[in-house]
Amino acid sequence: MARLEALAGITETPGSLTRRFLTPAHASAMEQVAAWMREAGMSVRIDAMANVIGRLEGETPGAPAILIGSHIDTVIDAGKYDGNLGVIAGIEAADALAAEGARLRHAVEVVAFGDEEGVRFPSHLLSSRSLTGTVRGKELEACDADGVSVKAALAALGHAADGLKQCARKEREIAAYLEVHIEQGPVLQAKGQPLAAVTAINGAARMRVRVTGMAGHAGTVPMALRQDALAAAAQMVLEIERIGRKGGNRLVATVGRLEVRPSAPNVVPGEVLFTVDVRSPVDAVRRGAQERIAGALEKVAAERCVTLTAETYYEMAATAMDRRIVATVLEAIGAVGAEPLSLASGAGHDAMAIAQRWPAAMMFVRCKDGISHNPAESITREDADIAVRALIEAVRRLDRSL
């Protein structure tokens, strides 16, 4: 918990936690995580995508690794535990295993990823996808709001983008992947339990929408003659919410960012840009919702005589966790005295990328009131303790069974 507090103090914005991918704050967090990995007895390397990787060798040098990971980038004004908990839990588990003295059949590796949140660049999971070899060179040309590309940001931290291919791991190098993460939802609290095994991760799609009307004087343009881009966008947002609500527990739809232009109190808005995030554990449900949202946006645009452009810039299929690894996580949870519960994840995680190539599973940890992406994010020392003990137990069981 002290390490999590220390990590939360590494931020771009004093007084709140913001740590975006490849910023100086991210670089400082990488250095601190690497130092803790070395204290735990691991050898440490940082690859070309700024992944910090610590390794505790097994009985045989070069043995396949049980990989434990999560991310150390954050959203704007973040909580302390999203991502960070999984990295620190991995270091603590490796430290405990190293202290026992007896080597496992497998190596244990802990990785701190950096582009899980997708806040700085129009990208997602670049760090974890780099291990699977699925990141393409053109993705590194994507730029942030200041026009800085991923490639340039990597170079500024001393990482050459031409080393991207060396980030990809051989299939035989990794035996399984485990990720500990706060639940980011209220189910565990409602059930009075600290832990759950994750069975699947929702598929997700993100859209950029531009609504173009006609800017005009707020005092002189009659209401009936207006082409108010914000009024149209507001109606669109409500349509998106309506479609999301109709999906029940299998669908969520969110407008999380909205930009109004020219954004003046005495001007009818002429242009609005907003994002749409659609998620479901069932890909057919998500795709159907995307189609209904696209139709609803077009209908509103036609009714209000505004121009609409919409593009899907990110799409990830729903990801099932490996049944054997999930079963092992459930056994480990039971072994440390908690009820072995199973949950699906509504949020995306690095495990989505890793599961495309290696057996993967996650463990959720109870968080207060299900609050996340918020400074109020909170877990207890007791839940952190039982999570690390369950993680150690899962690693031991996987070491014997894989």
Coordinates of C-alpha atoms in Angstrom, one line a residue:
M1 CA 0.0 0.0 0.0
A2 CA 3.0 2.3 0.7
R3 CA 4.3 1.6 -2.8
L4 CA 0.9 2.4 -4.3
E5 CA 0.8 5.7 -2.4
A6 CA 4.3 6.5 -3.7
L7 CA 3.4 5.7 -7.2
A8 CA 0.4 7.9 -7.0
G9 CA 2.7 10.8 -6.2
I10 CA 4.3 10.6 -9.6
T11 CA 2.1 12.8 -11.7
E12 CA 1.9 15.5 -14.4
T13 CA -0.4 17.6 -12.3
P14 CA 0.5 18.3 -8.6
G15 CA -2.5 17.8 -6.4
S16 CA -4.1 15.1 -8.6
L17 CA -3.0 12.0 -10.4
T18 CA -2.5 12.2 -14.2
R19 CA 0.1 10.1 -15.8
R20 CA -0.2 9.7 -19.6
F21 CA 1.8 7.4 -21.8
L22 CA 5.3 8.5 -22.6
T23 CA 5.2 11.7 -20.6
P24 CA 8.0 12.6 -18.1
A25 CA 5.7 11.4 -15.3
H26 CA 5.3 8.0 -17.0
A27 CA 9.1 7.8 -17.4
S28 CA 9.6 8.6 -13.7
A29 CA 7.1 5.9 -12.8
M30 CA 8.9 3.4 -15.0
E31 CA 12.1 4.1 -13.2
Q32 CA 10.5 3.6 -9.8
V33 CA 8.8 0.4 -10.8
A34 CA 12.1 -0.9 -12.2
A35 CA 13.8 -0.1 -8.9
W36 CA 11.2 -2.0 -6.9
M37 CA 11.5 -5.0 -9.3
R38 CA 15.3 -5.1 -8.6
E39 CA 14.6 -4.9 -4.9
A40 CA 12.4 -8.0 -5.3
G41 CA 15.3 -9.9 -6.9
M42 CA 14.3 -9.6 -10.5
S43 CA 16.5 -8.7 -13.5
V44 CA 14.9 -5.8 -15.3
R45 CA 14.8 -4.6 -18.9
I46 CA 12.8 -1.9 -20.7
D47 CA 11.8 -2.6 -24.3
A48 CA 11.3 -0.3 -27.3
M49 CA 7.7 0.3 -26.4
A50 CA 8.6 1.4 -22.9
N51 CA 7.4 -1.8 -21.2
V52 CA 9.2 -2.4 -17.9
I53 CA 9.8 -6.1 -17.6
G54 CA 11.2 -7.8 -14.5
R55 CA 12.1 -11.5 -14.5
L56 CA 12.6 -14.0 -11.6
E57 CA 14.4 -16.9 -13.2
G58 CA 13.1 -20.5 -12.8
E59 CA 15.0 -23.7 -12.1
T60 CA 16.2 -23.7 -15.7
P61 CA 17.5 -20.5 -17.3
G62 CA 15.2 -19.4 -20.1
A63 CA 12.2 -21.4 -18.9
P64 CA 8.8 -20.2 -20.1
A65 CA 7.4 -17.4 -17.9
I66 CA 4.2 -17.0 -15.9
L67 CA 3.6 -13.4 -16.8
I68 CA 1.9 -11.0 -14.3
G69 CA 1.0 -7.6 -15.6
S70 CA -1.0 -4.4 -15.7
H71 CA -0.5 -0.8 -16.6
I72 CA 1.0 2.3 -15.0
D73 CA -0.6 5.0 -17.2
T74 CA -3.7 6.7 -15.9
V75 CA -6.7 8.7 -17.0
I76 CA -6.9 12.4 -16.2
D77 CA -7.4 13.0 -12.5
A78 CA -7.2 9.3 -11.7
G79 CA -7.5 7.0 -8.8
K80 CA -4.5 5.3 -7.2
Y81 CA -5.3 1.7 -8.0
D82 CA -6.5 1.2 -11.6
G83 CA -3.6 -0.6 -13.3
N84 CA -1.1 0.3 -10.6
L85 CA -2.5 -2.4 -8.2
G86 CA -1.8 -5.2 -10.7
V87 CA 1.8 -4.1 -11.2
I88 CA 2.6 -3.7 -7.5
A89 CA 0.8 -7.0 -6.7
G90 CA 3.0 -8.7 -9.2
I91 CA 6.2 -7.3 -7.7
E92 CA 5.0 -8.3 -4.2
A93 CA 4.3 -11.8 -5.4
A94 CA 7.6 -12.1 -7.0
D95 CA 9.3 -10.7 -3.9
A96 CA 7.6 -13.3 -1.7
L97 CA 8.4 -16.2 -4.1
A98 CA 12.1 -15.1 -4.3
A99 CA 12.3 -14.9 -0.5
E100 CA 11.3 -18.6 -0.2
G101 CA 14.5 -19.5 -1.9
A102 CA 13.2 -22.4 -3.9
R103 CA 12.9 -21.8 -7.6
L104 CA 9.8 -22.6 -9.6
R105 CA 9.8 -24.7 -12.8
H106 CA 8.7 -21.6 -14.7
A107 CA 10.2 -18.1 -14.6
V108 CA 8.0 -15.4 -13.1
E109 CA 7.9 -12.1 -15.0
V110 CA 6.1 -8.9 -14.1
V111 CA 5.4 -6.3 -16.8
A112 CA 4.3 -2.7 -16.4
F113 CA 2.5 -1.6 -19.6
G114 CA 1.9 2.1 -20.5
D115 CA -0.8 2.6 -23.1
E116 CA -3.9 0.9 -21.6
E117 CA -6.0 4.0 -21.0
G118 CA -5.5 5.5 -24.5
V119 CA -5.7 9.0 -23.1
R120 CA -2.8 10.7 -24.8
F121 CA -2.8 9.2 -28.3
P122 CA -5.7 7.9 -30.5
S123 CA -4.4 4.4 -29.8
H124 CA -5.2 1.6 -27.4
L125 CA -3.1 -1.2 -25.8
L126 CA 0.0 -0.4 -27.9
S127 CA 2.2 -1.6 -25.0
S128 CA 0.6 -5.0 -24.4
R129 CA -0.1 -5.6 -28.2
S130 CA 3.6 -5.0 -28.8
L131 CA 4.3 -8.3 -27.0
T132 CA 2.0 -10.1 -29.3
G133 CA 3.6 -8.6 -32.4
T134 CA 0.4 -7.0 -33.6
V135 CA 1.4 -3.3 -33.5
R136 CA 2.0 -1.9 -37.0
G137 CA 4.6 0.8 -37.7
K138 CA 2.0 3.2 -38.9
E139 CA 0.3 3.2 -35.5
L140 CA 3.4 4.9 -34.2
E141 CA 2.7 7.9 -36.4
A142 CA -0.5 8.7 -34.4
C143 CA -0.2 12.1 -32.8
D144 CA -1.5 13.6 -29.5
A145 CA -3.3 16.9 -29.2
D146 CA 0.0 18.8 -29.4
G147 CA 1.0 17.1 -32.7
V148 CA 3.6 14.8 -31.0
S149 CA 3.6 11.3 -32.5
V150 CA 4.1 8.1 -30.5
K151 CA 7.3 7.6 -32.4
A152 CA 8.6 11.0 -31.4
A153 CA 7.5 10.6 -27.8
L154 CA 9.3 7.2 -27.6
A155 CA 12.4 8.9 -29.0
A156 CA 12.2 11.6 -26.4
L157 CA 12.5 9.0 -23.7
G158 CA 15.4 7.2 -25.5
H159 CA 13.5 4.4 -27.2
A160 CA 14.0 3.8 -30.9
A161 CA 10.7 2.9 -32.7
D162 CA 12.7 0.7 -35.1
G163 CA 13.0 -1.7 -32.1
L164 CA 9.3 -2.5 -32.3
K165 CA 9.8 -5.9 -33.8
Q166 CA 12.1 -6.9 -30.9
C167 CA 9.2 -6.3 -28.4
A168 CA 7.3 -9.3 -29.8
R169 CA 7.7 -12.4 -27.6
K170 CA 8.0 -15.9 -29.0
E171 CA 5.1 -18.1 -28.1
R172 CA 7.2 -20.5 -26.1
E173 CA 8.5 -17.7 -23.9
I174 CA 5.2 -17.2 -22.0
A175 CA 3.2 -20.0 -20.4
A176 CA 0.3 -18.0 -19.0
Y177 CA -0.7 -14.4 -18.1
L178 CA -2.4 -13.2 -14.9
E179 CA -3.7 -9.7 -14.2
V180 CA -4.9 -8.4 -10.9
H181 CA -7.2 -5.4 -11.2
I182 CA -9.7 -3.5 -9.2
E183 CA -13.2 -4.5 -10.2
Q184 CA -14.3 -0.9 -11.2
G185 CA -17.8 -2.0 -10.4
P186 CA -20.0 -2.6 -7.3
V187 CA -20.7 -6.4 -7.6
L188 CA -18.0 -7.6 -5.1
Q189 CA -19.0 -5.0 -2.5
A190 CA -22.6 -6.0 -2.9
K191 CA -21.7 -9.7 -2.4
G192 CA -19.5 -9.0 0.5
Q193 CA -16.5 -10.7 -1.1
P194 CA -13.0 -9.4 -1.8
L195 CA -12.1 -11.3 -5.0
A196 CA -13.4 -12.8 -8.2
A197 CA -12.1 -14.6 -11.3
V198 CA -12.8 -12.8 -14.6
T199 CA -14.4 -15.1 -17.2
A200 CA -14.6 -12.6 -20.2
I201 CA -13.9 -9.0 -21.1
N202 CA -16.5 -6.9 -23.0
G203 CA -15.9 -6.1 -26.6
A204 CA -15.7 -2.4 -27.3
A205 CA -16.0 0.1 -30.2
R206 CA -15.2 3.8 -30.2
M207 CA -16.6 6.4 -32.6
R208 CA -15.7 10.0 -33.5
V209 CA -18.8 12.1 -34.4
R210 CA -18.8 15.6 -36.0
V211 CA -22.0 17.6 -36.2
T212 CA -21.8 20.7 -38.4
G213 CA -24.6 23.3 -38.3
M214 CA -24.4 27.1 -38.8
A215 CA -22.9 29.4 -36.2
G216 CA -24.9 32.6 -35.7
H217 CA -25.7 35.5 -33.4
A218 CA -27.6 34.2 -30.3
G219 CA -29.8 37.3 -30.3
T220 CA -30.7 37.7 -34.0
V221 CA -31.2 34.2 -35.4
P222 CA -34.8 33.0 -34.9
M223 CA -35.2 29.7 -33.2
A224 CA -37.1 28.2 -36.1
L225 CA -34.3 29.1 -38.5
R226 CA -31.3 27.8 -36.5
Q227 CA -29.0 25.0 -37.4
D228 CA -27.8 24.5 -33.9
A229 CA -25.1 21.9 -33.8
L230 CA -25.2 21.5 -30.0
A231 CA -28.9 21.1 -29.8
A232 CA -28.6 18.4 -32.5
A233 CA -25.7 16.7 -30.6
A234 CA -27.7 16.8 -27.4
Q235 CA -30.6 15.0 -29.0
M236 CA -28.1 12.5 -30.4
V237 CA -26.6 11.9 -27.0
L238 CA -30.0 11.1 -25.6
E239 CA -30.7 8.7 -28.5
I240 CA -27.4 6.9 -27.7
E241 CA -28.4 6.6 -24.0
R242 CA -31.8 5.3 -25.0
I243 CA -30.2 2.5 -27.2
G244 CA -27.8 1.7 -24.4
R245 CA -30.5 1.4 -21.8
K246 CA -32.5 -1.0 -24.0
G247 CA -29.6 -3.5 -24.0
G248 CA -30.1 -4.3 -20.3
N249 CA -27.1 -5.9 -18.6
R250 CA -25.5 -6.9 -22.0
L251 CA -24.9 -3.4 -23.3
V252 CA -23.5 0.0 -22.3
A253 CA -23.2 3.1 -24.5
T254 CA -21.4 6.3 -23.4
V255 CA -20.7 9.8 -24.7
G256 CA -17.6 10.7 -22.7
R257 CA -16.2 13.7 -24.6
L258 CA -17.9 16.6 -26.2
E259 CA -16.3 19.8 -27.8
V260 CA -18.4 22.8 -28.8
R261 CA -17.3 25.3 -31.3
P262 CA -17.0 28.3 -31.2
S263 CA -18.0 27.9 -27.5
A264 CA -19.1 31.4 -26.8
P265 CA -22.1 32.4 -24.7
N266 CA -23.6 34.7 -27.4
V267 CA -23.1 32.4 -30.4
V268 CA -25.3 29.6 -31.7
P269 CA -22.9 26.6 -31.8
G270 CA -21.8 25.8 -35.3
E271 CA -19.9 22.6 -34.7
V272 CA -19.8 19.9 -32.1
L273 CA -17.4 16.9 -31.9
F274 CA -18.1 14.0 -29.5
T275 CA -17.1 10.4 -28.9
V276 CA -19.2 7.3 -28.5
D277 CA -18.1 4.2 -26.6
V278 CA -20.1 1.0 -27.0
R279 CA -19.4 -2.2 -25.1
S280 CA -20.9 -5.7 -24.6
P281 CA -19.7 -9.1 -23.7
V282 CA -21.5 -10.3 -26.8
D283 CA -20.1 -9.0 -30.1
A284 CA -23.4 -9.4 -32.0
V285 CA -25.2 -7.3 -29.4
R286 CA -22.5 -4.6 -29.6
R287 CA -22.5 -4.5 -33.4
G288 CA -26.3 -4.3 -33.5
A289 CA -26.2 -1.3 -31.1
Q290 CA -23.6 0.4 -33.3
E291 CA -25.9 0.0 -36.3
R292 CA -28.8 1.4 -34.4
I293 CA -26.8 4.3 -33.1
A294 CA -25.6 5.2 -36.6
G295 CA -29.2 5.2 -37.9
A296 CA -30.3 7.3 -35.0
L297 CA -27.6 9.9 -35.6
E298 CA -28.5 10.1 -39.3
K299 CA -32.2 10.6 -38.5
V300 CA -31.5 13.4 -36.0
A301 CA -29.1 15.1 -38.4
A302 CA -31.7 15.0 -41.2
E303 CA -34.5 16.4 -38.9
R304 CA -32.3 19.3 -37.7
C305 CA -30.7 20.1 -41.1
V306 CA -27.1 19.6 -39.9
T307 CA -24.3 17.7 -41.5
L308 CA -23.0 14.5 -39.8
T309 CA -19.8 12.6 -40.1
A310 CA -19.1 9.6 -38.0
E311 CA -16.2 7.1 -38.0
T312 CA -15.4 4.0 -35.9
Y313 CA -11.7 4.5 -35.0
Y314 CA -11.3 1.6 -32.5
E315 CA -12.9 -1.8 -32.3
M316 CA -12.0 -4.8 -30.1
A317 CA -13.9 -8.1 -30.0
A318 CA -15.1 -9.5 -26.7
T319 CA -12.4 -11.7 -25.2
A320 CA -13.0 -14.9 -23.3
M321 CA -10.4 -15.8 -20.6
D322 CA -8.7 -19.2 -20.7
R323 CA -10.9 -21.7 -18.9
R324 CA -8.0 -23.6 -17.3
I325 CA -6.4 -20.4 -16.0
V326 CA -9.8 -19.1 -14.8
A327 CA -10.3 -22.4 -12.9
T328 CA -6.8 -22.1 -11.3
V329 CA -7.6 -18.5 -10.2
L330 CA -10.9 -19.7 -8.7
E331 CA -9.0 -22.5 -6.8
A332 CA -6.5 -20.0 -5.5
I333 CA -9.2 -17.6 -4.3
G334 CA -10.8 -20.5 -2.4
A335 CA -7.5 -21.6 -1.0
V336 CA -6.9 -18.2 0.7
G337 CA -10.4 -18.4 2.3
A338 CA -12.6 -16.3 0.0
E339 CA -15.7 -17.4 -1.9
P340 CA -14.6 -18.3 -5.5
L341 CA -16.8 -16.0 -7.5
S342 CA -16.8 -15.4 -11.3
L343 CA -17.5 -12.1 -13.1
A344 CA -17.3 -10.6 -16.6
S345 CA -15.4 -7.4 -17.0
G346 CA -17.2 -4.4 -18.5
A347 CA -14.0 -2.5 -18.9
G348 CA -11.1 -3.3 -21.2
H349 CA -7.8 -4.5 -20.0
D350 CA -4.3 -5.4 -21.2
A351 CA -5.4 -9.1 -20.8
M352 CA -7.5 -8.6 -23.9
A353 CA -4.4 -8.2 -26.0
I354 CA -2.3 -10.9 -24.3
A355 CA -5.2 -13.4 -24.6
Q356 CA -5.0 -13.3 -28.4
R357 CA -1.8 -15.3 -28.1
W358 CA -1.4 -16.8 -24.7
P359 CA -3.7 -18.4 -22.0
A360 CA -4.8 -15.5 -19.8
A361 CA -7.0 -14.7 -16.9
M362 CA -7.7 -11.9 -14.4
M363 CA -8.5 -11.5 -10.8
F364 CA -10.8 -8.7 -9.6
V365 CA -10.4 -7.0 -6.3
R366 CA -13.2 -5.2 -4.5
C367 CA -13.2 -1.4 -4.7
K368 CA -15.3 0.9 -2.6
D369 CA -18.7 1.6 -4.1
G370 CA -17.4 0.4 -7.5
I371 CA -15.8 3.8 -8.1
S372 CA -13.0 4.0 -10.6
H373 CA -11.4 6.6 -12.9
N374 CA -11.9 9.0 -10.0
P375 CA -9.7 10.2 -7.1
A376 CA -12.3 8.5 -4.8
E377 CA -11.0 5.1 -6.0
S378 CA -10.4 3.0 -2.8
I379 CA -9.4 -0.5 -1.7
T380 CA -8.6 -1.8 1.8
R381 CA -5.3 -3.1 3.1
E382 CA -7.0 -6.4 3.9
D383 CA -8.3 -6.8 0.3
A384 CA -4.9 -6.0 -1.1
D385 CA -3.3 -8.6 1.2
I386 CA -5.7 -11.4 0.2
A387 CA -5.3 -10.5 -3.5
V388 CA -1.6 -10.8 -3.3
R389 CA -1.8 -14.1 -1.4
A390 CA -4.3 -15.5 -4.0
L391 CA -2.0 -14.3 -6.8
I392 CA 1.0 -16.2 -5.2
E393 CA -1.2 -19.3 -4.8
A394 CA -2.3 -19.1 -8.5
V395 CA 1.3 -18.8 -9.6
R396 CA 2.3 -21.9 -7.6
R397 CA -0.7 -23.9 -8.9
L398 CA 0.0 -22.9 -12.5
D399 CA 3.7 -23.7 -12.1
R400 CA 2.7 -27.3 -11.2
S401 CA 0.0 -27.7 -13.8
L402 CA 1.4 -26.1 -17.0

